[in-house]
CSV table of N, CA and C in Angstrom, one decimal:
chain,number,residue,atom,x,y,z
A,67,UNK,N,296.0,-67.9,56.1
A,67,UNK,CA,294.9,-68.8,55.8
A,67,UNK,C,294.6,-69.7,56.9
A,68,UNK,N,293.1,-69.7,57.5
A,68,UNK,CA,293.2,-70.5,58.1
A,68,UNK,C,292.9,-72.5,57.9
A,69,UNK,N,293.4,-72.8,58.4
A,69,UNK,CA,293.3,-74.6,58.4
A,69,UNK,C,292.5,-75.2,58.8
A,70,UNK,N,291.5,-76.1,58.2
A,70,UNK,CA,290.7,-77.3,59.3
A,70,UNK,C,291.5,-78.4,59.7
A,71,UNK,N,291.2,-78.8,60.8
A,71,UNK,CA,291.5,-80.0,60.9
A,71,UNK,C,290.8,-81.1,61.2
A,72,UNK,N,290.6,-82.5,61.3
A,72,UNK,CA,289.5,-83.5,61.6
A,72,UNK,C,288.2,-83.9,60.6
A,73,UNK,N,287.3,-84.8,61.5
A,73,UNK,CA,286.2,-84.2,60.0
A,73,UNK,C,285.3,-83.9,60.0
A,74,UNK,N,284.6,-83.4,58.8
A,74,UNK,CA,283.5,-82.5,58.6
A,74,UNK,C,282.6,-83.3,58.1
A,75,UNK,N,281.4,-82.0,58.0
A,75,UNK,CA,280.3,-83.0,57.4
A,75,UNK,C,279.7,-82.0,56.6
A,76,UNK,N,278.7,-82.2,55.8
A,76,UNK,CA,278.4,-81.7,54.2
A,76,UNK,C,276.8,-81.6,54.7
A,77,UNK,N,276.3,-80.4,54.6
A,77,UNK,CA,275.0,-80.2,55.2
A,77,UNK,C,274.7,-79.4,53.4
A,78,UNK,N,273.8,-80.1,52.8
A,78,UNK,CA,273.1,-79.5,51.2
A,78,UNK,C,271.5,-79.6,51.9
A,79,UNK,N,271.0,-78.1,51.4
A,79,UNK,CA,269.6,-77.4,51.9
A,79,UNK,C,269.1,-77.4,50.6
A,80,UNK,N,268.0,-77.9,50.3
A,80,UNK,CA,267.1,-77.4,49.1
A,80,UNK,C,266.4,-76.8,49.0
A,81,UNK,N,265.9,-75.1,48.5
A,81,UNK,CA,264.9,-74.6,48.4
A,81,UNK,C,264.4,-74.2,46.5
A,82,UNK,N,263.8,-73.1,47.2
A,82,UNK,CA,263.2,-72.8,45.6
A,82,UNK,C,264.0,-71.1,45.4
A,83,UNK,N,264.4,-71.0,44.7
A,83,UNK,CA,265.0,-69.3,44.0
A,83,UNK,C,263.9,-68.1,44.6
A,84,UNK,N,262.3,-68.6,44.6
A,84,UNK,CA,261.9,-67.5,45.3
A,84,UNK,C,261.2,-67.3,46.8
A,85,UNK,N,262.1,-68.3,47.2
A,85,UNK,CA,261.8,-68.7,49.0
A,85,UNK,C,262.4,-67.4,49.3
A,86,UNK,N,262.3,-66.7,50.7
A,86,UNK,CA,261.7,-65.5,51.2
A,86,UNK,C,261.7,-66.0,52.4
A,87,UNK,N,262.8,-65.0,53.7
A,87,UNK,CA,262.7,-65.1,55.3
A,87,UNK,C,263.4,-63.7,55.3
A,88,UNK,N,262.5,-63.0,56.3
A,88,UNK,CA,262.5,-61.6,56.4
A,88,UNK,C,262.8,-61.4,55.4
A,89,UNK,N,262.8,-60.4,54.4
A,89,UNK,CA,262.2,-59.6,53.2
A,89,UNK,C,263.8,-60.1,52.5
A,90,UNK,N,264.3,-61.3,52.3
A,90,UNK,CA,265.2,-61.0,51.9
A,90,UNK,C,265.5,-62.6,50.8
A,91,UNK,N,266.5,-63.1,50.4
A,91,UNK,CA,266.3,-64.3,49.3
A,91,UNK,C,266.5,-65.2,50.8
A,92,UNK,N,265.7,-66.8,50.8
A,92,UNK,CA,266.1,-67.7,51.6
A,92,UNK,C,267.4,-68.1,51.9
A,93,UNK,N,267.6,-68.4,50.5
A,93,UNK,CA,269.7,-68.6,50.6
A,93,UNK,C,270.5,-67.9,50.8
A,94,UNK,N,270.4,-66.5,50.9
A,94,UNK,CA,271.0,-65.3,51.5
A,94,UNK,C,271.2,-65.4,53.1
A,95,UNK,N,269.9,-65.6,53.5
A,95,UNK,CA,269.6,-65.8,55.0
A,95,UNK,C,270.4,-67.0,55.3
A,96,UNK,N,270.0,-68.2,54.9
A,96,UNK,CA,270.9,-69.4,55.2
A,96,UNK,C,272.0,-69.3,55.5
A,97,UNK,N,272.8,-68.8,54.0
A,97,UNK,CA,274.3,-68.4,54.2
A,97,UNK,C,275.3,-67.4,55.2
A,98,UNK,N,274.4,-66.2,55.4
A,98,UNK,CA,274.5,-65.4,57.0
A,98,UNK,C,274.6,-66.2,57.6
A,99,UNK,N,273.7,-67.4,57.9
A,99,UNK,CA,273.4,-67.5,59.5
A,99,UNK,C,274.7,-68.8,59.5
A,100,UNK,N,275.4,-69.1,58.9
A,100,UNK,CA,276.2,-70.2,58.5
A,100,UNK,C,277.3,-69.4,58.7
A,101,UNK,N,278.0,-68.6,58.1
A,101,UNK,CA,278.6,-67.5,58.6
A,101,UNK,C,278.9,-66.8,60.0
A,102,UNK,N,277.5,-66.7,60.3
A,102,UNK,CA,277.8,-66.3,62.2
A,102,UNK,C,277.9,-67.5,62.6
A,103,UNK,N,277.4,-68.6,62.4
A,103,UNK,CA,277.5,-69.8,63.2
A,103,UNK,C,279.1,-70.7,62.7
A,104,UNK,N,280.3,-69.9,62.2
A,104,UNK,CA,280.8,-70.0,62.0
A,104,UNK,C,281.3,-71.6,61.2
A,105,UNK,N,280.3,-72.0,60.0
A,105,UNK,CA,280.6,-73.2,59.2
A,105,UNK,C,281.9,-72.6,58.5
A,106,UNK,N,282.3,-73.7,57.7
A,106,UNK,CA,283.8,-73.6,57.2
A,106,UNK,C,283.7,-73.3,55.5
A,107,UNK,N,282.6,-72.9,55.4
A,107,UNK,CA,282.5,-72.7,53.9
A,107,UNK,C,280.5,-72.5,53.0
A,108,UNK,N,280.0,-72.1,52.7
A,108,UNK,CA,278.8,-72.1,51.6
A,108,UNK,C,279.1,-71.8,50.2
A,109,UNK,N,278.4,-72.7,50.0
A,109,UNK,CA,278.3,-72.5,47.9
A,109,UNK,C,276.8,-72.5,48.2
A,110,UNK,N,276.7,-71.4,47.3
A,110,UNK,CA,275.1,-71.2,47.0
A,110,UNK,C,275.2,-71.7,45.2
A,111,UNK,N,274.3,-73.0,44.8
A,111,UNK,CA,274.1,-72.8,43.2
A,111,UNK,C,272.8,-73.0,42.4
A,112,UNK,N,272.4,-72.5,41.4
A,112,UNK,CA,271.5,-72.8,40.9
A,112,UNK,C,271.6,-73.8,40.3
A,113,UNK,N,270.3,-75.2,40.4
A,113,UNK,CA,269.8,-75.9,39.5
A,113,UNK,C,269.5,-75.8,38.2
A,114,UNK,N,269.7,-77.0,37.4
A,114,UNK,CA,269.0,-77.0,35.7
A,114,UNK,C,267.5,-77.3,36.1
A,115,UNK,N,267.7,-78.0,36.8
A,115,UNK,CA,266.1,-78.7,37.1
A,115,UNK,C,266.2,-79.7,38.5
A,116,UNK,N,264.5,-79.4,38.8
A,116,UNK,CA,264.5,-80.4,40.3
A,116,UNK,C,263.2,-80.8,40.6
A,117,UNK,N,262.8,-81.6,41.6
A,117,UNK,CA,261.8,-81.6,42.0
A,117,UNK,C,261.4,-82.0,43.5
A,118,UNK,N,260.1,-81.2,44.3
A,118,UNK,CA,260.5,-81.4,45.4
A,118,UNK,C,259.1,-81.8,46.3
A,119,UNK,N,258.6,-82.0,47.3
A,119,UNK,CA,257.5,-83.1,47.8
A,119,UNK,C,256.0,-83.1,46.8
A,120,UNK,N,256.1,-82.2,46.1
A,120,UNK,CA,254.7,-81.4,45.3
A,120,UNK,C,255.0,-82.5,44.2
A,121,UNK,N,256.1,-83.0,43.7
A,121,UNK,CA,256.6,-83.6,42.4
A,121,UNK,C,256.7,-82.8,41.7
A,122,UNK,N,256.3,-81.4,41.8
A,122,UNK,CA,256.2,-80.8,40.2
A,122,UNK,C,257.4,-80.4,40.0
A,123,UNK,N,257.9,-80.4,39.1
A,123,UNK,CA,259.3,-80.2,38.1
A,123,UNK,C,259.5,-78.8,37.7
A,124,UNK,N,260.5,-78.5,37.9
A,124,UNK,CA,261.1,-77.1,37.6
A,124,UNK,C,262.1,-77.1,37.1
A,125,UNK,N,261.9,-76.2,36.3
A,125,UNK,CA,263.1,-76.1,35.3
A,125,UNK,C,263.6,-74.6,34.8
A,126,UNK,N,264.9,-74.8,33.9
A,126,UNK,CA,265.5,-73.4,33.6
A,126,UNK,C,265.3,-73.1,32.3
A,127,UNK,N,264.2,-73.8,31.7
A,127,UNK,CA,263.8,-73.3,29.9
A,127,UNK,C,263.2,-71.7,29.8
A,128,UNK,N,263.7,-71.2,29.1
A,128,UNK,CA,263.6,-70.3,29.0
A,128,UNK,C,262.7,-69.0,28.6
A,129,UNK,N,261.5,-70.2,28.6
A,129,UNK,CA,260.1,-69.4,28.7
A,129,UNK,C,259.9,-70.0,30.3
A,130,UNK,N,260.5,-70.4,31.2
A,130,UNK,CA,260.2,-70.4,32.5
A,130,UNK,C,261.1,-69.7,33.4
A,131,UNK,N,262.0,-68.7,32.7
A,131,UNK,CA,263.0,-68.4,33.7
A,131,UNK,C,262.9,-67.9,34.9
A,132,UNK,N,261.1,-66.8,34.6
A,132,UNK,CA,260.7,-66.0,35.9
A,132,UNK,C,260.2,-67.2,37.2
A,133,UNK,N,259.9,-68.4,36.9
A,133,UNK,CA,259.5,-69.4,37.8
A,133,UNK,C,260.6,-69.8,38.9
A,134,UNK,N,260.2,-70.3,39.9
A,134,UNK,CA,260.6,-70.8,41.0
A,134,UNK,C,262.0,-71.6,40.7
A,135,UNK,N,262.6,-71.7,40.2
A,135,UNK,CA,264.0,-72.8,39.9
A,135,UNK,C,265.1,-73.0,41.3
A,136,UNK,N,264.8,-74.3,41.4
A,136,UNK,CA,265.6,-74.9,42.5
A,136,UNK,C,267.5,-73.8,43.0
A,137,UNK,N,267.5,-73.9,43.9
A,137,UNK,CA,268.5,-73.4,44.2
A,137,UNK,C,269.4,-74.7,45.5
């Protein structure tokens, strides 16, 4: 296993579940490229709810599940 040592820093990205960069999920891509760029770790999670410069509110009720929900 390998060890860190010294300190780190905590880089959290907000997008939406149906963000898209090259034909693929946005957080997918993120996490790749975090990976080659060799970071020490990604959690990808889904939100209950968020909101982001638009204000509009997104949520995980379940007549909205096909909607955009924060990731």
């Amino acid at each position: 296993m390998d060890e860190l040592s010294g300190e780190g820093l905590c880089l959290r990205i907000f997008i939406g579940e149906s963000d898209r960069f090259e034909h693929k999920s946005l957080y997918e891509a993120i996490m790749i490229k975090a990976r080659e760029r060799g970071l020490a770790g990604c959690t990808v999670t889904r939100a209950l709810a968020g909101f982001g410069a638009s204000s509009r509110i997104h949520t995980a009720h379940i007549e909205r599940l096909s909607m955009d929900l924060p990731i």
